[in-house]
mmCIF file of C-alpha atoms in Angstrom:
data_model
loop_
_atom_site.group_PDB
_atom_site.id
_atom_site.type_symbol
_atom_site.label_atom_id
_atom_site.label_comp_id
_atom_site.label_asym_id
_atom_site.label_seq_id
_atom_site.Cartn_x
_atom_site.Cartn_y
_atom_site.Cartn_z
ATOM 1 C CA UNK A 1 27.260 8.946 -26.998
ATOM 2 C CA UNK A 2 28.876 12.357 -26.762
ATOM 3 C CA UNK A 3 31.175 12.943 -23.735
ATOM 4 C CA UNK A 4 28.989 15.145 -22.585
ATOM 5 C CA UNK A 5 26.208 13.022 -22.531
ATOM 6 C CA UNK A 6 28.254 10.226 -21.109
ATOM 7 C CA UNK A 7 29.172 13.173 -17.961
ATOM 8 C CA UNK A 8 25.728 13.853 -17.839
ATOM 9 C CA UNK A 9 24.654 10.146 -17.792
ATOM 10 C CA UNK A 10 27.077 9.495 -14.657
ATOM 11 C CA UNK A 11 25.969 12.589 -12.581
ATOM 12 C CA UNK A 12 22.583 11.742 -13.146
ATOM 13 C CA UNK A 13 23.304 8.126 -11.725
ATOM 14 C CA UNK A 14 25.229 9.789 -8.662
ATOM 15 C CA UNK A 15 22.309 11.879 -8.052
ATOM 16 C CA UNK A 16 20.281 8.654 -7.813
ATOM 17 C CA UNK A 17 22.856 6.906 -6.020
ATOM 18 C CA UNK A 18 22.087 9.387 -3.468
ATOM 19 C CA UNK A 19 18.482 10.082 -3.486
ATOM 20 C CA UNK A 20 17.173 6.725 -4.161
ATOM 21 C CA UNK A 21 17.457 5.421 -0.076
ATOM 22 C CA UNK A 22 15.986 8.488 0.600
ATOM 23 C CA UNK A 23 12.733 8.295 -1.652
ATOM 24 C CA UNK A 24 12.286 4.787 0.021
ATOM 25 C CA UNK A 25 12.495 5.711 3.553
ATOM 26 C CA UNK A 26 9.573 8.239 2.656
ATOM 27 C CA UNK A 27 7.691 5.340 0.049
ATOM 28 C CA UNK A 28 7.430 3.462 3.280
ATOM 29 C CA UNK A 29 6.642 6.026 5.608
ATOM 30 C CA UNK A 30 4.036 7.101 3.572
ATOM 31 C CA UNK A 31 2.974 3.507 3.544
ATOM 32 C CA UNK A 32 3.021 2.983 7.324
ATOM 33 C CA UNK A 33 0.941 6.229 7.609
ATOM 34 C CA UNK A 34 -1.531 5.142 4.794
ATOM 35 C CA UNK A 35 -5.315 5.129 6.592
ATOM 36 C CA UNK A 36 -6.493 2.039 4.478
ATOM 37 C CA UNK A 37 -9.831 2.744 5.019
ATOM 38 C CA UNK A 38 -9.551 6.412 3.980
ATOM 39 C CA UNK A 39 -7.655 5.283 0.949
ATOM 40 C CA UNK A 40 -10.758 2.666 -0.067
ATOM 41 C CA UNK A 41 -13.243 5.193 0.866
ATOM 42 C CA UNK A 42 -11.365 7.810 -1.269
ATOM 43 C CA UNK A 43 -10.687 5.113 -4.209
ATOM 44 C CA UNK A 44 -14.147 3.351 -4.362
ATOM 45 C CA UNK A 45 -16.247 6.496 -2.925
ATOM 46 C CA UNK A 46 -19.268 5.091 -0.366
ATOM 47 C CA UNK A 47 -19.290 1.519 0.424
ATOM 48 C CA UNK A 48 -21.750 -0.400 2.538
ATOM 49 C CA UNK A 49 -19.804 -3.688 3.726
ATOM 50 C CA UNK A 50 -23.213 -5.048 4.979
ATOM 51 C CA UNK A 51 -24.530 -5.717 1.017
ATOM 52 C CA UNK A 52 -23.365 -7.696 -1.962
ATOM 53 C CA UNK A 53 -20.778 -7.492 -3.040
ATOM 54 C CA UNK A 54 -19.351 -6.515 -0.296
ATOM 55 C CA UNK A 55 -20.882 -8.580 2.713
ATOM 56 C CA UNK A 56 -19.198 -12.017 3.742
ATOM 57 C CA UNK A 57 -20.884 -15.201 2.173
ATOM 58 C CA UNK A 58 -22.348 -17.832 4.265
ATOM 59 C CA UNK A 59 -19.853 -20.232 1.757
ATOM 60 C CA UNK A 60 -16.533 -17.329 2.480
ATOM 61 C CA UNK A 61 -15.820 -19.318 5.618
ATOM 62 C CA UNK A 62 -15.459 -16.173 6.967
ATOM 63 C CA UNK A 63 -18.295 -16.359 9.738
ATOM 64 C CA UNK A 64 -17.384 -20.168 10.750
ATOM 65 C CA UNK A 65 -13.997 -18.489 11.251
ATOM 66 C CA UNK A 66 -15.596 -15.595 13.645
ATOM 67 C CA UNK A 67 -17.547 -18.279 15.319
ATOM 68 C CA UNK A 68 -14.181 -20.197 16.421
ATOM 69 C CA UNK A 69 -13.148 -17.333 17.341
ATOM 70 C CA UNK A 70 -16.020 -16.048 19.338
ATOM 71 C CA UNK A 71 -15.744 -19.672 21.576
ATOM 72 C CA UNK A 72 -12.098 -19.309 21.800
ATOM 73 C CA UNK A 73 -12.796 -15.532 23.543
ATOM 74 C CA UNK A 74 -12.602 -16.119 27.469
#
């Protein structure tokens, strides 16, 4: 390595150094602002969660689950 490269190869590390807390802060800001169901809708187009495969299974436990639920509502 050249000792130019090498200078180059340390300010490019100082530059990251420095941006790198920053590009996380907005990662998860753009995370915590992520509609989920915009982002599925966008990803898997037009879904209808009321049909295979998408509807809950008698066997998913997934209704028995709503139903304790449901009695546990006042």
């Amino acid at each position: 390595m050249t000792e130019q490269e090498r200078e180059l190869a340390i300010k490019l590390g100082m530059a990251w150094d420095k941006a790198g807390p920053e590009l996380e802060r907005l990662r998860r800001k753009e995370i915590r602002e992520t509609d989920t169901f915009e982002a599925l809708k966008a990803f898997l187009g037009p879904i209808d969660f009321s049909k295979e495969p998408f509807a809950p299974r008698p066997s998913s436990g997934l209704l028995e689950q709503q139903d304790h639920f449901a009695k546990a509502r006042p």
